[in-house]
CSV table of C-alpha atoms and ligand atoms in Angstrom, one decimal:
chain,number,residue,atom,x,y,z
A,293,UNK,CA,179.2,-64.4,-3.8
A,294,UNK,CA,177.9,-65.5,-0.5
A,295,UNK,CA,176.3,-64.0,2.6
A,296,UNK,CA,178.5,-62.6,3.9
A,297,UNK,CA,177.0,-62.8,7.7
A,298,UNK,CA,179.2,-64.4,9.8
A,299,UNK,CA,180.4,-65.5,13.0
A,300,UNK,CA,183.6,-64.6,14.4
A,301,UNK,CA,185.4,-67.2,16.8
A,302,UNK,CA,188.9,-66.1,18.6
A,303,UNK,CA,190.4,-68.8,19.9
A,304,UNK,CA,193.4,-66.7,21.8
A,305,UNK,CA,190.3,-65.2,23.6
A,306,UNK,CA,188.9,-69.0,24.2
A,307,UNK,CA,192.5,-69.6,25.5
A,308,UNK,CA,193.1,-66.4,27.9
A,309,UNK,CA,189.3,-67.4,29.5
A,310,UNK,CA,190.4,-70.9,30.0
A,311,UNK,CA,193.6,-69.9,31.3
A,312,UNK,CA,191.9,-67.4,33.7
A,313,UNK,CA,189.6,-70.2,34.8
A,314,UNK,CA,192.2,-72.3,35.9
A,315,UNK,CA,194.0,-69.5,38.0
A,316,UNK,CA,190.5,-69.2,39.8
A,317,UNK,CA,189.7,-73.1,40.5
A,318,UNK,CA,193.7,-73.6,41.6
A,319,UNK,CA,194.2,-77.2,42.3
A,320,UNK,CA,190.7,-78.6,40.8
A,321,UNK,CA,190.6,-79.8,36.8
A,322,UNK,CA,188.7,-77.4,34.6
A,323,UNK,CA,186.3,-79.3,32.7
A,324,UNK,CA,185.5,-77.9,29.7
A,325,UNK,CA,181.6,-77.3,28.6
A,326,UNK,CA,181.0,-78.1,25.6
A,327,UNK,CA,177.4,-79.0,25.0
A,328,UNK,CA,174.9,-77.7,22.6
A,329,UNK,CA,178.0,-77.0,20.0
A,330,UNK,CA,180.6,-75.4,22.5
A,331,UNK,CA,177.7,-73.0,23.7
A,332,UNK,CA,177.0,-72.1,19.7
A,333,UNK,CA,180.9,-71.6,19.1
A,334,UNK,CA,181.2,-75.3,17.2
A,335,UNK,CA,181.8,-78.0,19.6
A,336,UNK,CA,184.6,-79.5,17.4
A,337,UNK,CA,186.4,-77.0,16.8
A,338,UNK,CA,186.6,-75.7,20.6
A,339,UNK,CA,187.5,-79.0,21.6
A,340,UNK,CA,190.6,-79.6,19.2
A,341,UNK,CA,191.7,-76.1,20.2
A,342,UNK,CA,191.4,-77.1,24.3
A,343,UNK,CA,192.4,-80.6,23.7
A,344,UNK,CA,195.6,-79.6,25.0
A,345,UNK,CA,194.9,-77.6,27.7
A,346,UNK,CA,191.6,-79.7,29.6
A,347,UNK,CA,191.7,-83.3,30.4
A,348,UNK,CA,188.0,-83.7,30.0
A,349,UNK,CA,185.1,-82.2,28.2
A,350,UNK,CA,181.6,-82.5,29.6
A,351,UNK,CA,178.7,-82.8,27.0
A,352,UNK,CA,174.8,-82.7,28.1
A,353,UNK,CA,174.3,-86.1,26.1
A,354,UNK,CA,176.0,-89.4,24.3
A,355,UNK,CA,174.9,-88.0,20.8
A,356,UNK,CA,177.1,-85.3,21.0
A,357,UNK,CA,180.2,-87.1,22.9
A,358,UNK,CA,180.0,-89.7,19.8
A,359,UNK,CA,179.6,-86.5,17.6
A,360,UNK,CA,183.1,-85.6,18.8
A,361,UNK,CA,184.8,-89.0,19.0
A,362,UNK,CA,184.2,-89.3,15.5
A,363,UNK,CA,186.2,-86.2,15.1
A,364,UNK,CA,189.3,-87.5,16.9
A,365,UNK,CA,188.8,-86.3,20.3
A,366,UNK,CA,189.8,-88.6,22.9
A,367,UNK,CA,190.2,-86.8,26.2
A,368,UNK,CA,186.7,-88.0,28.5
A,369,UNK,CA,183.7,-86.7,28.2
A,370,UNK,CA,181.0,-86.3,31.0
A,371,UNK,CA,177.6,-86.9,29.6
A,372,UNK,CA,176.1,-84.3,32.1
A,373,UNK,CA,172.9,-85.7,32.1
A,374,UNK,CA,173.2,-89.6,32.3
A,375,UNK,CA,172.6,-92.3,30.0
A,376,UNK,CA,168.8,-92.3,28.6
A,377,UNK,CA,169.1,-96.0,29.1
A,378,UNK,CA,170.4,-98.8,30.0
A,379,UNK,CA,172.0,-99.4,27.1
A,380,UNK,CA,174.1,-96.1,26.9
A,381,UNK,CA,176.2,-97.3,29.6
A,382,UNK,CA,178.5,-100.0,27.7
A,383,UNK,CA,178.6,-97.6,24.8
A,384,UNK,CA,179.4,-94.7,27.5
A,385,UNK,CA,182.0,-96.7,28.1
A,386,UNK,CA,183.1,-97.8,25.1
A,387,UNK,CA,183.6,-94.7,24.6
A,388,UNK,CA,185.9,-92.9,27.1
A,389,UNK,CA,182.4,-91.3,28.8
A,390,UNK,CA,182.1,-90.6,32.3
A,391,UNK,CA,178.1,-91.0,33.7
A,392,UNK,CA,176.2,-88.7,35.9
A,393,UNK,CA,173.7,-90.6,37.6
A,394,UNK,CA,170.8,-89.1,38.8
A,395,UNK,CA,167.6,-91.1,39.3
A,396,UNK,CA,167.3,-94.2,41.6
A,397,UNK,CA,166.9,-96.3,38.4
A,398,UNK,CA,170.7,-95.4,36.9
A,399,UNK,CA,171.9,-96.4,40.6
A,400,UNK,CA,169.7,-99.9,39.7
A,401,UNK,CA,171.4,-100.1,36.5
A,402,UNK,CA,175.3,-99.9,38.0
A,403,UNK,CA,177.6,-103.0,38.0
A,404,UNK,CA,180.4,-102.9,40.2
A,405,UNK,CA,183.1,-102.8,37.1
A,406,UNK,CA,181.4,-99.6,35.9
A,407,UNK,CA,182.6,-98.8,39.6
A,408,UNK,CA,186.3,-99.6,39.6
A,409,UNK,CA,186.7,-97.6,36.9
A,410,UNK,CA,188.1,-93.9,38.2
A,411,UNK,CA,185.8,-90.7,37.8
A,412,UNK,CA,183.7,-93.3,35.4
A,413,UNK,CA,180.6,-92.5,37.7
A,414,UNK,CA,179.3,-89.3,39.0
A,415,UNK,CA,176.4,-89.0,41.6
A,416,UNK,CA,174.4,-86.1,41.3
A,417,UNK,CA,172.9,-84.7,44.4
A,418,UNK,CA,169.6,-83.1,44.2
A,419,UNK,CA,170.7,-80.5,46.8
A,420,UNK,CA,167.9,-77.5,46.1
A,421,UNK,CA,167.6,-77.2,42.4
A,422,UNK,CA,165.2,-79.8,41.9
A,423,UNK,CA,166.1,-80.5,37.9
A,424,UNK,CA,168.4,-83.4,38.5
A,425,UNK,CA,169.8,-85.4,40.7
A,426,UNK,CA,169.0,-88.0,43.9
A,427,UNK,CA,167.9,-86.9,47.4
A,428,UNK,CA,170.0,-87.2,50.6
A,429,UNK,CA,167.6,-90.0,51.1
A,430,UNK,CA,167.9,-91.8,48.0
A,431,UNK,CA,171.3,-92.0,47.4
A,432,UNK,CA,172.1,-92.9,51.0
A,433,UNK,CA,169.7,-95.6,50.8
A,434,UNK,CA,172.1,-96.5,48.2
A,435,UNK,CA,175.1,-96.2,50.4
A,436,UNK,CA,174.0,-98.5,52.8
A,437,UNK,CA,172.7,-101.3,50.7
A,438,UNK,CA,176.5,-101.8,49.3
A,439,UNK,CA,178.9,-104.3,50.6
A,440,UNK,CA,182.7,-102.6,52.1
A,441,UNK,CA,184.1,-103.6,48.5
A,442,UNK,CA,182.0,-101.5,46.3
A,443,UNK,CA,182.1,-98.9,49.3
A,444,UNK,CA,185.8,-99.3,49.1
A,445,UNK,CA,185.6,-99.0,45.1
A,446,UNK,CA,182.8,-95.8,45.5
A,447,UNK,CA,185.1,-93.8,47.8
A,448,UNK,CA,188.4,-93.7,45.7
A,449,UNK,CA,186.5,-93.8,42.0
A,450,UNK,CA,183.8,-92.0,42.0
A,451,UNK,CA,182.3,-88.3,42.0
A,452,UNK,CA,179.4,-86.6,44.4
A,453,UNK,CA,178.3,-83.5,42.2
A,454,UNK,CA,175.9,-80.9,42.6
A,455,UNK,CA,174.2,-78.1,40.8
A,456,UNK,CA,173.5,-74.9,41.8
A,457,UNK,CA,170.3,-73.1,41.6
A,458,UNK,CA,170.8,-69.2,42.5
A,459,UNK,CA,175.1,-69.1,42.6
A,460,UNK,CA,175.3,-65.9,40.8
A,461,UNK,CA,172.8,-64.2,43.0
A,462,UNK,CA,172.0,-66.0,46.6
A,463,UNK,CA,174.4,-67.1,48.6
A,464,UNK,CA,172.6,-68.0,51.3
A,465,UNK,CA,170.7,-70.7,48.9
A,466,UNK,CA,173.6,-71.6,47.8
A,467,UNK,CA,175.4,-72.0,51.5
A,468,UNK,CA,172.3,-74.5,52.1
A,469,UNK,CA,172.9,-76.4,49.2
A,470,UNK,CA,176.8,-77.0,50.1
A,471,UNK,CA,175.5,-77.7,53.4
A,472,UNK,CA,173.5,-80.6,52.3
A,473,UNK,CA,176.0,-81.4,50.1
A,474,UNK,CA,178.9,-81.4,52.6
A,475,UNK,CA,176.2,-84.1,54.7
A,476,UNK,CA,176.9,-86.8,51.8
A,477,UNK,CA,180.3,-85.9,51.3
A,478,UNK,CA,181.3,-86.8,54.8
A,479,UNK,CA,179.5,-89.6,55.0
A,480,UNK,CA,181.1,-91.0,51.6
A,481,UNK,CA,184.5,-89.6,51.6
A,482,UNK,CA,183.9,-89.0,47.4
A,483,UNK,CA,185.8,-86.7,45.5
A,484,UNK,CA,183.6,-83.4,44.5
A,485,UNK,CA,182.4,-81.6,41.7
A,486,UNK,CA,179.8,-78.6,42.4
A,487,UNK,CA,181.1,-75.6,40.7
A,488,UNK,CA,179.8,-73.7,37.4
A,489,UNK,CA,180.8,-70.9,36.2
A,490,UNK,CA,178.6,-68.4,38.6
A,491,UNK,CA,180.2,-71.0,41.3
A,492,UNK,CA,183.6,-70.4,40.5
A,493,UNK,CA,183.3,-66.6,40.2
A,494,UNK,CA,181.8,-66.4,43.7
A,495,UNK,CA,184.5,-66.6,46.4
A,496,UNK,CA,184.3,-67.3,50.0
A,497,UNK,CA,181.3,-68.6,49.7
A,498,UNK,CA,181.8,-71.7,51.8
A,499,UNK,CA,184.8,-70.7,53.9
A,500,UNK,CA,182.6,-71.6,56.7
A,501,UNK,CA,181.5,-75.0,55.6
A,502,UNK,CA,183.9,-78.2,55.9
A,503,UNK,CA,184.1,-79.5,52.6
A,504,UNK,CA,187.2,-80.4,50.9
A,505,UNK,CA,188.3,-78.5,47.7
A,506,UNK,CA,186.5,-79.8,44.3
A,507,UNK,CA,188.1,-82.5,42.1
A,508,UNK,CA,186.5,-80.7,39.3
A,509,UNK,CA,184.9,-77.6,38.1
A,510,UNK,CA,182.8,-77.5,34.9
A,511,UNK,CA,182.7,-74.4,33.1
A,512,UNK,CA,181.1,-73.5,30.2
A,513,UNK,CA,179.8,-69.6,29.6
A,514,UNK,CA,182.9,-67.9,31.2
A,515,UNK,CA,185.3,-70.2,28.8
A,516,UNK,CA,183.5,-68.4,26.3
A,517,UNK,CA,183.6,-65.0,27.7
A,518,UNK,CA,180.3,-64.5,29.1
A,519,UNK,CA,179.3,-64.0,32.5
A,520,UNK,CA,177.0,-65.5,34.1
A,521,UNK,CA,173.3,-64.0,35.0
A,522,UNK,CA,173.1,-61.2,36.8
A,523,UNK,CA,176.6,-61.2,37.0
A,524,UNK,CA,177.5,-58.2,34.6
A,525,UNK,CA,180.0,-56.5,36.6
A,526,UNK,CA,182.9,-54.8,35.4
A,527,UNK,CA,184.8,-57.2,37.8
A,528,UNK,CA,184.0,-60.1,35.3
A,529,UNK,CA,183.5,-58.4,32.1
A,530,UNK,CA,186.9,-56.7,32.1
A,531,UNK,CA,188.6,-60.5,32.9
A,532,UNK,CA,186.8,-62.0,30.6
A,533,UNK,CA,187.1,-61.8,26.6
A,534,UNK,CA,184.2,-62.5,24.2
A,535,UNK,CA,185.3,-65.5,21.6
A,536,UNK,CA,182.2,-64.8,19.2
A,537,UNK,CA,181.5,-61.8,17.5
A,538,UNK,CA,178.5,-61.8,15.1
A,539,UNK,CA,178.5,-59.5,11.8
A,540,UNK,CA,176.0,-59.1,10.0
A,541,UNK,CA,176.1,-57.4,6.2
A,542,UNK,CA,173.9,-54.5,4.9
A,543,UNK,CA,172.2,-55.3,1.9
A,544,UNK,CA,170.3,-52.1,1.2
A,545,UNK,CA,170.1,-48.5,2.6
A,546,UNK,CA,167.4,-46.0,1.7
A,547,UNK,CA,165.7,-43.0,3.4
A,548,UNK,CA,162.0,-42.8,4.7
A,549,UNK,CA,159.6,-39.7,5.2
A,550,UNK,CA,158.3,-38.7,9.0
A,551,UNK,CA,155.6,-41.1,9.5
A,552,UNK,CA,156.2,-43.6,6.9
A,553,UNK,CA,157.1,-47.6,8.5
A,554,UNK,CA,159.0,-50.4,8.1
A,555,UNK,CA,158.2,-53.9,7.9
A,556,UNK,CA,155.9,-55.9,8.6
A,557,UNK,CA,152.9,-54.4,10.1
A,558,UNK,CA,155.0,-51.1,9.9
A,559,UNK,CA,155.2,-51.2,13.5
A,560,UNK,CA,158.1,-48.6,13.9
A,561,UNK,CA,156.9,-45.5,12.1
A,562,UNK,CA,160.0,-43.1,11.5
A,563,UNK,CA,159.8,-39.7,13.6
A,564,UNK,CA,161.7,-37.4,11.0
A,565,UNK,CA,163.4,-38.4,7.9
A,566,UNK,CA,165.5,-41.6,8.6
A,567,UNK,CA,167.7,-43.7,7.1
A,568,UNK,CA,166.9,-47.9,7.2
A,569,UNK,CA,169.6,-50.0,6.7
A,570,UNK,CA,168.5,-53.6,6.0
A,571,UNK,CA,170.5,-56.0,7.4
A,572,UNK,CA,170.8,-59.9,6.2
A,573,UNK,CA,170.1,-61.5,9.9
A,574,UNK,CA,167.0,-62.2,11.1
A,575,UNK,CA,165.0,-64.9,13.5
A,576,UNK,CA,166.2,-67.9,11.1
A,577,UNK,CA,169.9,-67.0,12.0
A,578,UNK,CA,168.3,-66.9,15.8
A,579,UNK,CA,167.6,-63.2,16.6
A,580,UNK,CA,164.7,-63.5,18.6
A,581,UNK,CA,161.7,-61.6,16.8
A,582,UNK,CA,161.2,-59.7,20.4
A,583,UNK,CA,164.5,-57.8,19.4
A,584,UNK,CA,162.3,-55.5,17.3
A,585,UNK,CA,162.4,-52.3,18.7
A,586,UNK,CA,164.6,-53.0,21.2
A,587,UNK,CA,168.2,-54.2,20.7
A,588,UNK,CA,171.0,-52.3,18.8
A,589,UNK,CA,173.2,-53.3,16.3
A,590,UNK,CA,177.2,-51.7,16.4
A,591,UNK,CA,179.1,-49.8,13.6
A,592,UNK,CA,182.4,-49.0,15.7
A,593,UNK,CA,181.4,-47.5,19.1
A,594,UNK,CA,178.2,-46.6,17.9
A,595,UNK,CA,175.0,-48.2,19.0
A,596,UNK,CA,172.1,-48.3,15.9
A,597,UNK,CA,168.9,-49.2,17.0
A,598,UNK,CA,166.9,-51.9,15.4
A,599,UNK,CA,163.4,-50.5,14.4
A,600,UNK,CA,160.8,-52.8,12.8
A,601,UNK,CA,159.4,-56.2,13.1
A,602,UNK,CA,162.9,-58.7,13.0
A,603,UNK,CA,161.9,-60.8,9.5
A,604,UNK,CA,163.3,-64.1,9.5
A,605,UNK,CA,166.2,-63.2,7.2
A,606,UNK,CA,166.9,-59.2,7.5
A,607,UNK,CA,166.8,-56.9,10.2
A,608,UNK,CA,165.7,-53.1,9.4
A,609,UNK,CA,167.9,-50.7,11.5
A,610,UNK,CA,168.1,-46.5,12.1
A,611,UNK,CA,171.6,-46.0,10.8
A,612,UNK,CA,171.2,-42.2,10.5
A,613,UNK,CA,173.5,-41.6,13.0
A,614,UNK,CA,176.2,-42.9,10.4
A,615,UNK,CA,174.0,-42.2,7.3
A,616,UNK,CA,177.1,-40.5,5.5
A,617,UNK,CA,179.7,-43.2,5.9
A,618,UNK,CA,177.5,-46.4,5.6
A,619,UNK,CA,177.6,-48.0,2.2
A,620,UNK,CA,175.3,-51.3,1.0
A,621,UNK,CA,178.1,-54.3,2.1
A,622,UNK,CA,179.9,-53.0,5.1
A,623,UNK,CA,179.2,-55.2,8.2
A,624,UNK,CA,177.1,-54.1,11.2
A,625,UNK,CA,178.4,-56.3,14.4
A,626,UNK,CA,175.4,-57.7,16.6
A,627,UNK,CA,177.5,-59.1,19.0
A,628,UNK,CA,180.7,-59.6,20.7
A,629,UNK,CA,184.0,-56.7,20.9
A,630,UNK,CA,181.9,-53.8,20.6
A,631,UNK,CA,178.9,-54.7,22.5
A,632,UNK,CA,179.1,-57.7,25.0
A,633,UNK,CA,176.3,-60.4,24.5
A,634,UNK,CA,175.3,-59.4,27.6
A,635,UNK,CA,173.9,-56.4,27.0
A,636,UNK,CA,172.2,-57.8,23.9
A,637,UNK,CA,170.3,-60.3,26.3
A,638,UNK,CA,169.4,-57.7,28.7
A,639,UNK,CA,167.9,-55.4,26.6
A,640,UNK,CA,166.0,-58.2,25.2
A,641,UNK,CA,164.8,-60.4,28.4
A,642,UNK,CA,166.8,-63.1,28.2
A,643,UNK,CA,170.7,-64.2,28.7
A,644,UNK,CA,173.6,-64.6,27.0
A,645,UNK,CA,173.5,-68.2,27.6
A,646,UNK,CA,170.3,-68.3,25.1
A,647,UNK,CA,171.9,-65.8,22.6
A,648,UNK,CA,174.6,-67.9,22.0
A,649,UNK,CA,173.6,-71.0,21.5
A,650,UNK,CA,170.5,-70.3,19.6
A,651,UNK,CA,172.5,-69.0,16.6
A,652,UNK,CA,171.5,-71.0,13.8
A,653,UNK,CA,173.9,-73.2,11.6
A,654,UNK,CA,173.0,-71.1,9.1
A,655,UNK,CA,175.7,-67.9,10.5
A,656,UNK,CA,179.2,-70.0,8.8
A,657,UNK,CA,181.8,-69.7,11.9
A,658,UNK,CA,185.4,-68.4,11.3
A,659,UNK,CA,188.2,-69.0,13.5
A,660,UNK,CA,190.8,-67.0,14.2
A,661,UNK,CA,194.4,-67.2,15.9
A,662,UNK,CA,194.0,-71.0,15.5
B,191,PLP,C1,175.8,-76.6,31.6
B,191,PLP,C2,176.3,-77.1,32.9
B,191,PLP,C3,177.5,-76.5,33.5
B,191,PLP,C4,178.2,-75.3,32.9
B,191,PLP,O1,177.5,-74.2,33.4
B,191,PLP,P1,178.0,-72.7,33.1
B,191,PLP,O2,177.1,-71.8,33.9
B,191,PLP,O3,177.9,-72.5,31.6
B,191,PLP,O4,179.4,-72.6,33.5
B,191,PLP,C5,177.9,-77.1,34.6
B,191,PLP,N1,177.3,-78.2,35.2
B,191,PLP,C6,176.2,-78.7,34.7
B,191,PLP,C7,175.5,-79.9,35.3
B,191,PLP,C8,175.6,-78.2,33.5
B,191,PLP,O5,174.5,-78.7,33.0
């Protein structure tokens, strides 16, 4: 008998967010995110189940765009991050991959066929996050060193993107960045890419600034229910659907004396007579070990709270709220229809974003309405 620990994945939920999504970006294409394994939620699998919905998936890298060719997906991919050399570029191509260029070396390494081939080459602005991406500066310096032909070709293939740094919680930031932004784009006349998912959930934000409507949006944590940071308002979290829901199985159940602890370096010491049940997740299956003693795990609509150091395969939780009911085998959710991932990563410093994808291979994934 195995584990039976699992993961969840509903892919009618994956559908209604994507669907939803695509009301809110109206005439734009909805790239799909699917880096680091569709966000946790198995990059294959989302893909085949979107394949018919998105014309493109964006990856972070060519490893995992090759990942899913070998699968059989063949919409494009944008490698979000650029080739790692110059030598990714005819396999990127090869390949069905679009390129985001960011430094002045990738705009060194460009031949004007990788140019005449449409939405093959993105330009990332650097427009105020400072991760990725090429200055005003540098990339008009590029602009001006190319002859009308290339121009020509730039204009009507290719994509100026940006990133942005505070969408979900400064506007004004995020105002200056379009600003910048909207510089380029009337200089170059390119086709635009610049919203994520906080991007996309923010509206009006640029009614005031002349830029044309977006080619593309890329969204990944709202495709897979989550909203972004800072962002938990019942506006979003009632449109959007969780896809994962984590179980986890009790594997033993027993009743401690007042004063008596639990795991290592007894660290939670009970106040009255409590019942622990042990649960088979831990930090290996990518609970964070600051969980202990402050996340809850779900039986129904009732919150349980995790007491105890988190070991690297169990969890100890205070189930005496259910004592009576709970037997060794039933299956404690962590995550997803009774308690949003969101509040999971708020009660434990971190975001839903890092939740998800940092749960291990080791949880099996199930999918449902497929
Ligand atoms: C990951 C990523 C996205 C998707 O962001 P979400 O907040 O998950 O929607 C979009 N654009 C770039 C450049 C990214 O790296």
């Amino acid at each position: 008998m195995a584990r039976k620990t699992h993961a969840l994945i509903d892919l009618n939920a994956l559908h209604a967010n994507y669907a939803l999504a695509k009301a809110h970006a109206g005439a734009s294409d909805v790239i799909a995110v699917i880096k680091a394994d569709a966000y946790g939620h198995g990059m294959v699998e989302v893909a085949k189940a979107l394949q018919n919905r998105t014309s493109v998936f964006a990856v972070a890298f060519l490893d995992e765009a090759l990942t899913l060719r070998q699968n059989g997906i063949k919409e494009p991919i944008l490698l979000l991050e650029g080739p790692m050399d110059r030598s990714e570029i005819a396999v990127a191509r090869a390949n069905n991959c679009w390129l985001m260029l960011h430094t002045p070396q990738h705009l060194e390494w460009l031949e004007p066929s990788d140019i005449a081939i449409p939405n093959q080459i993105w330009f990332k602005l650097d427009t105020g996050m400072h991760r990725l991406g090429l200055s005003e500066t540098e990339f008009l310096d590029f602009w001006q060193r190319q002859s009308p032909e290339i121009l020509s070709d730039l204009s009507a293939h290719c994509i100026l993107a940006t990133h942005f740094a505070k969408a979900d919680n400064d506007q004004d930031f995020t105002r200056q960045q379009l600003k910048s932004f909207a510089r380029v784009q009337a200089i170059t006349a390119m086709r635009t890419s610049y919203s994520n998912s906080p991007g996309l959930l923010i509206e009006q934000i640029s009614a005031d600034i002349d830029l044309p409507s977006e080619s593309f949006v890329r969204l990944g944590i709202s495709l897979y229910g989550g909203t972004p940071d800072s962002l938990l308002h019942p506006k979003y979290t009632q449109a959007l659907t969780p896809v994962m829901t984590v179980k986890a199985q009790v594997l033993a159940i027993r009743t401690i004396d007042a004063g008596e602890g639990v795991g290592y370096g007894q660290i939670w010491q009970a106040p009255t007579a409590t019942a622990i049940a042990t649960v088979a997740i831990g930090y290996a299956d990518g609970i964070p070990r600051f969980a202990a003693n402050r996340m809850h795990v779900m039986c129904a609509d009732t919150a349980l709270p995790v007491v105890g150091r988190i070991s690297m395969d169990m969890i100890t939780v205070d189930v005496s709220a259910i004592a009576e009911e709970l037997k060794v085998g039933d299956m404690l959710e962590v995550w997803g229809a009774q308690q949003r991932v969101e509040q999971v990563a708020q009660a434990l410093e971190t975001i839903n974003y890092e939740l998800l994808t940092r749960l291990s291979l080791r949880v099996p994934r199930f999918y449902i309405n497929t």
